[in-house]
Amino acid sequence: ARMNGCAMPVVINSGSGNQGLTVSMPVKVYADIYKIPHQRMIRALAVSNLVAIHQKKYIGSLSAYCGAVSAACGAGAAIAYLLGEDLTRKALYRQMADTITNTIATVGGMVCDGAKSSCAAKIASAVDAGLMGYHMYLHGGHQFVGGEGIVKKGVEKTIDSVGRLARQGMRQTDEEILDIMVGR
């Protein structure tokens, strides 16, 4: 309903209700399923929002890059945080960073062609990639590494490369999408 313009208020992230739903609902569902204490869930929601905002800083406010990907990276990292309570800080950071990298490597090229009902499917795909990224790390420490596509050595350099792709590489894509949408 939200993707088709439902006027009900929702939390936003980076100016988007769709991204707000993406950073919050998966985290809330996991917290409920695993009976996570309220304070830890609140911290996880903060993690989710901040990870998404951090990525958007590099991407910019308007891009053909689908914001659900950044939001899903945030949700995946937050779920890793939720379920990694017994880990050391260093191990938890690694788990969250690898979840972000794995998510970006999987769906890092999804384009935005305007808010509409198919955004729900894009959100589902991005969240699924975030969960897969987390499970890749969880079951064997698997991660995509620098040199595999847009993935660079280290999560911050990978986030930077996504920003470059979204800001510079998708400039022409954004114009073409708009031309297609208006029938030019």
PDB file of C-alpha atoms in Angstrom:
ATOM      1  CA  ALA A   1       0.000   0.000   0.000  1.00  0.00           C
ATOM      2  CA  ARG A   2       2.822   2.405   0.844  1.00  0.00           C
ATOM      3  CA  MET A   3       4.457   1.917  -2.555  1.00  0.00           C
ATOM      4  CA  ASN A   4       1.224   2.910  -4.294  1.00  0.00           C
ATOM      5  CA  GLY A   5       0.890   6.176  -2.386  1.00  0.00           C
ATOM      6  CA  CYS A   6      -0.950   5.249   0.810  1.00  0.00           C
ATOM      7  CA  ALA A   7      -1.058   8.427   2.890  1.00  0.00           C
ATOM      8  CA  MET A   8      -0.449   6.663   6.223  1.00  0.00           C
ATOM      9  CA  PRO A   9       2.670   8.008   7.943  1.00  0.00           C
ATOM     10  CA  VAL A  10       5.774   5.845   8.216  1.00  0.00           C
ATOM     11  CA  VAL A  11       9.260   6.364   9.536  1.00  0.00           C
ATOM     12  CA  ILE A  12      11.629   7.703   6.884  1.00  0.00           C
ATOM     13  CA  ASN A  13      15.289   7.160   6.148  1.00  0.00           C
ATOM     14  CA  SER A  14      17.171   9.476   3.812  1.00  0.00           C
ATOM     15  CA  GLY A  15      13.895  11.183   2.910  1.00  0.00           C
ATOM     16  CA  SER A  16      12.159   7.960   1.858  1.00  0.00           C
ATOM     17  CA  GLY A  17       9.299   6.096   3.492  1.00  0.00           C
ATOM     18  CA  ASN A  18      10.164   2.981   1.502  1.00  0.00           C
ATOM     19  CA  GLN A  19      13.708   3.079   2.828  1.00  0.00           C
ATOM     20  CA  GLY A  20      12.359   3.784   6.308  1.00  0.00           C
ATOM     21  CA  LEU A  21      10.268   0.627   6.153  1.00  0.00           C
ATOM     22  CA  THR A  22      13.250  -1.321   4.841  1.00  0.00           C
ATOM     23  CA  VAL A  23      15.591  -0.273   7.651  1.00  0.00           C
ATOM     24  CA  SER A  24      13.026  -0.904  10.370  1.00  0.00           C
ATOM     25  CA  MET A  25      10.597  -3.744   9.645  1.00  0.00           C
ATOM     26  CA  PRO A  26      13.089  -6.628   9.147  1.00  0.00           C
ATOM     27  CA  VAL A  27      14.879  -5.604  12.350  1.00  0.00           C
ATOM     28  CA  LYS A  28      11.605  -5.456  14.296  1.00  0.00           C
ATOM     29  CA  VAL A  29      10.503  -8.847  12.951  1.00  0.00           C
ATOM     30  CA  TYR A  30      13.814 -10.483  13.903  1.00  0.00           C
ATOM     31  CA  ALA A  31      13.709  -8.860  17.343  1.00  0.00           C
ATOM     32  CA  ASP A  32      10.211 -10.249  17.889  1.00  0.00           C
ATOM     33  CA  ILE A  33      11.057 -13.744  16.622  1.00  0.00           C
ATOM     34  CA  TYR A  34      14.215 -14.034  18.724  1.00  0.00           C
ATOM     35  CA  LYS A  35      12.687 -12.249  21.734  1.00  0.00           C
ATOM     36  CA  ILE A  36      15.431  -9.628  21.765  1.00  0.00           C
ATOM     37  CA  PRO A  37      15.242  -7.161  24.681  1.00  0.00           C
ATOM     38  CA  HIS A  38      13.683  -3.811  23.773  1.00  0.00           C
ATOM     39  CA  GLN A  39      16.849  -1.758  24.395  1.00  0.00           C
ATOM     40  CA  ARG A  40      18.928  -3.978  22.104  1.00  0.00           C
ATOM     41  CA  MET A  41      16.239  -3.724  19.410  1.00  0.00           C
ATOM     42  CA  ILE A  42      16.299   0.080  19.684  1.00  0.00           C
ATOM     43  CA  ARG A  43      20.098   0.067  19.318  1.00  0.00           C
ATOM     44  CA  ALA A  44      19.773  -2.258  16.309  1.00  0.00           C
ATOM     45  CA  LEU A  45      17.262   0.122  14.711  1.00  0.00           C
ATOM     46  CA  ALA A  46      19.771   2.942  15.232  1.00  0.00           C
ATOM     47  CA  VAL A  47      22.493   0.789  13.602  1.00  0.00           C
ATOM     48  CA  SER A  48      20.230   0.035  10.653  1.00  0.00           C
ATOM     49  CA  ASN A  49      19.363   3.680  10.061  1.00  0.00           C
ATOM     50  CA  LEU A  50      22.936   4.899  10.488  1.00  0.00           C
ATOM     51  CA  VAL A  51      24.408   2.300   8.124  1.00  0.00           C
ATOM     52  CA  ALA A  52      21.884   3.292   5.447  1.00  0.00           C
ATOM     53  CA  ILE A  53      22.500   7.012   5.993  1.00  0.00           C
ATOM     54  CA  HIS A  54      26.263   6.472   5.883  1.00  0.00           C
ATOM     55  CA  GLN A  55      25.947   4.866   2.452  1.00  0.00           C
ATOM     56  CA  LYS A  56      23.588   7.571   1.186  1.00  0.00           C
ATOM     57  CA  LYS A  57      26.225  10.169   2.081  1.00  0.00           C
ATOM     58  CA  TYR A  58      28.350   8.767  -0.757  1.00  0.00           C
ATOM     59  CA  ILE A  59      25.450   8.079  -3.135  1.00  0.00           C
ATOM     60  CA  GLY A  60      23.773  11.477  -2.913  1.00  0.00           C
ATOM     61  CA  SER A  61      20.135  12.409  -2.630  1.00  0.00           C
ATOM     62  CA  LEU A  62      19.044  11.692  -6.195  1.00  0.00           C
ATOM     63  CA  SER A  63      20.408   8.737  -8.116  1.00  0.00           C
ATOM     64  CA  ALA A  64      19.238   5.897 -10.302  1.00  0.00           C
ATOM     65  CA  TYR A  65      20.755   3.613  -7.641  1.00  0.00           C
ATOM     66  CA  CYS A  66      17.957   1.889  -5.698  1.00  0.00           C
ATOM     67  CA  GLY A  67      17.897   3.171  -2.121  1.00  0.00           C
ATOM     68  CA  ALA A  68      16.400  -0.107  -0.932  1.00  0.00           C
ATOM     69  CA  VAL A  69      19.853  -1.644  -1.332  1.00  0.00           C
ATOM     70  CA  SER A  70      21.415   0.794   1.143  1.00  0.00           C
ATOM     71  CA  ALA A  71      18.496   0.360   3.501  1.00  0.00           C
ATOM     72  CA  ALA A  72      18.691  -3.437   3.262  1.00  0.00           C
ATOM     73  CA  CYS A  73      22.429  -3.284   4.010  1.00  0.00           C
ATOM     74  CA  GLY A  74      21.483  -1.406   7.156  1.00  0.00           C
ATOM     75  CA  ALA A  75      18.851  -3.976   8.085  1.00  0.00           C
ATOM     76  CA  GLY A  76      21.254  -6.873   7.450  1.00  0.00           C
ATOM     77  CA  ALA A  77      23.954  -5.251   9.584  1.00  0.00           C
ATOM     78  CA  ALA A  78      21.414  -4.559  12.329  1.00  0.00           C
ATOM     79  CA  ILE A  79      20.204  -8.165  12.314  1.00  0.00           C
ATOM     80  CA  ALA A  80      23.846  -9.277  12.595  1.00  0.00           C
ATOM     81  CA  TYR A  81      24.093  -6.906  15.575  1.00  0.00           C
ATOM     82  CA  LEU A  82      20.878  -8.251  17.117  1.00  0.00           C
ATOM     83  CA  LEU A  83      21.970 -11.868  16.900  1.00  0.00           C
ATOM     84  CA  GLY A  84      25.660 -11.297  17.654  1.00  0.00           C
ATOM     85  CA  GLU A  85      25.236 -10.387  21.303  1.00  0.00           C
ATOM     86  CA  ASP A  86      27.821 -12.918  22.497  1.00  0.00           C
ATOM     87  CA  LEU A  87      30.547 -11.799  20.081  1.00  0.00           C
ATOM     88  CA  THR A  88      33.485  -9.565  20.906  1.00  0.00           C
ATOM     89  CA  ARG A  89      33.245  -6.045  19.509  1.00  0.00           C
ATOM     90  CA  LYS A  90      35.847  -6.860  16.864  1.00  0.00           C
ATOM     91  CA  ALA A  91      34.026 -10.050  15.770  1.00  0.00           C
ATOM     92  CA  LEU A  92      30.674  -8.247  15.746  1.00  0.00           C
ATOM     93  CA  TYR A  93      32.087  -5.415  13.629  1.00  0.00           C
ATOM     94  CA  ARG A  94      33.545  -7.934  11.189  1.00  0.00           C
ATOM     95  CA  GLN A  95      30.240  -9.781  10.940  1.00  0.00           C
ATOM     96  CA  MET A  96      28.347  -6.544  10.283  1.00  0.00           C
ATOM     97  CA  ALA A  97      30.939  -5.236   7.789  1.00  0.00           C
ATOM     98  CA  ASP A  98      30.958  -8.511   5.854  1.00  0.00           C
ATOM     99  CA  THR A  99      27.156  -8.525   5.796  1.00  0.00           C
ATOM    100  CA  ILE A 100      27.213  -5.044   4.229  1.00  0.00           C
ATOM    101  CA  THR A 101      29.868  -6.039   1.686  1.00  0.00           C
ATOM    102  CA  ASN A 102      28.046  -9.264   0.768  1.00  0.00           C
ATOM    103  CA  THR A 103      24.782  -7.377   0.291  1.00  0.00           C
ATOM    104  CA  ILE A 104      26.379  -4.736  -1.925  1.00  0.00           C
ATOM    105  CA  ALA A 105      28.127  -7.419  -3.981  1.00  0.00           C
ATOM    106  CA  THR A 106      24.819  -9.209  -4.541  1.00  0.00           C
ATOM    107  CA  VAL A 107      22.350  -6.418  -5.400  1.00  0.00           C
ATOM    108  CA  GLY A 108      24.591  -3.356  -5.736  1.00  0.00           C
ATOM    109  CA  GLY A 109      23.415  -2.499  -9.246  1.00  0.00           C
ATOM    110  CA  MET A 110      19.654  -2.355  -8.790  1.00  0.00           C
ATOM    111  CA  VAL A 111      18.142   0.726 -10.405  1.00  0.00           C
ATOM    112  CA  CYS A 112      15.411   2.992  -9.120  1.00  0.00           C
ATOM    113  CA  ASP A 113      12.683   3.798 -11.598  1.00  0.00           C
ATOM    114  CA  GLY A 114      10.354   5.662  -9.280  1.00  0.00           C
ATOM    115  CA  ALA A 115       8.258   4.795  -6.261  1.00  0.00           C
ATOM    116  CA  LYS A 116       5.546   2.301  -7.184  1.00  0.00           C
ATOM    117  CA  SER A 117       4.305  -1.171  -6.290  1.00  0.00           C
ATOM    118  CA  SER A 118       7.357  -2.969  -7.720  1.00  0.00           C
ATOM    119  CA  CYS A 119       9.429  -1.244  -5.016  1.00  0.00           C
ATOM    120  CA  ALA A 120       8.020  -3.809  -2.597  1.00  0.00           C
ATOM    121  CA  ALA A 121       9.594  -6.563  -4.705  1.00  0.00           C
ATOM    122  CA  LYS A 122      12.877  -4.664  -4.900  1.00  0.00           C
ATOM    123  CA  ILE A 123      12.831  -4.224  -1.126  1.00  0.00           C
ATOM    124  CA  ALA A 124      12.147  -7.937  -0.665  1.00  0.00           C
ATOM    125  CA  SER A 125      15.041  -8.796  -2.993  1.00  0.00           C
ATOM    126  CA  ALA A 126      17.406  -6.401  -1.250  1.00  0.00           C
ATOM    127  CA  VAL A 127      16.434  -7.610   2.237  1.00  0.00           C
ATOM    128  CA  ASP A 128      16.837 -11.209   1.052  1.00  0.00           C
ATOM    129  CA  ALA A 129      20.332 -10.295  -0.187  1.00  0.00           C
ATOM    130  CA  GLY A 130      21.075  -8.685   3.188  1.00  0.00           C
ATOM    131  CA  LEU A 131      20.012 -11.833   5.029  1.00  0.00           C
ATOM    132  CA  MET A 132      21.958 -14.009   2.603  1.00  0.00           C
ATOM    133  CA  GLY A 133      24.996 -11.779   3.145  1.00  0.00           C
ATOM    134  CA  TYR A 134      24.668 -12.287   6.890  1.00  0.00           C
ATOM    135  CA  HIS A 135      24.230 -16.059   6.557  1.00  0.00           C
ATOM    136  CA  MET A 136      27.218 -16.294   4.201  1.00  0.00           C
ATOM    137  CA  TYR A 137      29.371 -14.858   6.950  1.00  0.00           C
ATOM    138  CA  LEU A 138      27.663 -16.771   9.741  1.00  0.00           C
ATOM    139  CA  HIS A 139      28.117 -20.156   8.085  1.00  0.00           C
ATOM    140  CA  GLY A 140      31.799 -20.274   7.362  1.00  0.00           C
ATOM    141  CA  GLY A 141      32.875 -16.636   7.334  1.00  0.00           C
ATOM    142  CA  HIS A 142      32.280 -16.351   3.595  1.00  0.00           C
ATOM    143  CA  GLN A 143      32.492 -12.918   2.063  1.00  0.00           C
ATOM    144  CA  PHE A 144      33.105 -11.309  -1.271  1.00  0.00           C
ATOM    145  CA  VAL A 145      36.590  -9.823  -1.390  1.00  0.00           C
ATOM    146  CA  GLY A 146      38.291  -6.863  -3.005  1.00  0.00           C
ATOM    147  CA  GLY A 147      38.557  -7.224  -6.757  1.00  0.00           C
ATOM    148  CA  GLU A 148      35.223  -9.014  -7.146  1.00  0.00           C
ATOM    149  CA  GLY A 149      33.217  -6.484  -9.130  1.00  0.00           C
ATOM    150  CA  ILE A 150      32.655  -3.259  -7.220  1.00  0.00           C
ATOM    151  CA  VAL A 151      33.859  -4.817  -3.956  1.00  0.00           C
ATOM    152  CA  LYS A 152      37.063  -3.270  -2.624  1.00  0.00           C
ATOM    153  CA  LYS A 153      39.301  -4.285   0.257  1.00  0.00           C
ATOM    154  CA  GLY A 154      37.408  -3.147   3.347  1.00  0.00           C
ATOM    155  CA  VAL A 155      33.803  -2.191   3.850  1.00  0.00           C
ATOM    156  CA  GLU A 156      34.463   1.578   3.751  1.00  0.00           C
ATOM    157  CA  LYS A 157      36.200   1.360   0.381  1.00  0.00           C
ATOM    158  CA  THR A 158      33.350  -0.816  -0.906  1.00  0.00           C
ATOM    159  CA  ILE A 159      30.783   1.738   0.272  1.00  0.00           C
ATOM    160  CA  ASP A 160      32.834   4.439  -1.450  1.00  0.00           C
ATOM    161  CA  SER A 161      32.864   2.478  -4.727  1.00  0.00           C
ATOM    162  CA  VAL A 162      29.079   2.126  -4.559  1.00  0.00           C
ATOM    163  CA  GLY A 163      28.824   5.869  -4.046  1.00  0.00           C
ATOM    164  CA  ARG A 164      30.945   6.429  -7.120  1.00  0.00           C
ATOM    165  CA  LEU A 165      28.822   4.002  -9.141  1.00  0.00           C
ATOM    166  CA  ALA A 166      25.607   5.688  -7.995  1.00  0.00           C
ATOM    167  CA  ARG A 167      26.786   9.300  -8.274  1.00  0.00           C
ATOM    168  CA  GLN A 168      28.836   9.186 -11.444  1.00  0.00           C
ATOM    169  CA  GLY A 169      28.180   5.901 -13.197  1.00  0.00           C
ATOM    170  CA  MET A 170      24.400   6.102 -13.039  1.00  0.00           C
ATOM    171  CA  ARG A 171      24.053   9.735 -14.120  1.00  0.00           C
ATOM    172  CA  GLN A 172      23.251   8.722 -17.712  1.00  0.00           C
ATOM    173  CA  THR A 173      21.086   5.832 -16.469  1.00  0.00           C
ATOM    174  CA  ASP A 174      18.976   8.269 -14.437  1.00  0.00           C
ATOM    175  CA  GLU A 175      18.365  10.434 -17.507  1.00  0.00           C
ATOM    176  CA  GLU A 176      17.466   7.397 -19.633  1.00  0.00           C
ATOM    177  CA  ILE A 177      15.035   6.068 -17.005  1.00  0.00           C
ATOM    178  CA  LEU A 178      13.294   9.449 -16.906  1.00  0.00           C
ATOM    179  CA  ASP A 179      13.082   9.530 -20.723  1.00  0.00           C
ATOM    180  CA  ILE A 180      11.540   6.045 -20.731  1.00  0.00           C
ATOM    181  CA  MET A 181       9.061   6.948 -18.001  1.00  0.00           C
ATOM    182  CA  VAL A 182       7.804  10.078 -19.767  1.00  0.00           C
ATOM    183  CA  GLY A 183       7.673   8.324 -23.138  1.00  0.00           C
ATOM    184  CA  ARG A 184      10.507  10.087 -24.955  1.00  0.00           C
TER     185      ARG A 184
END
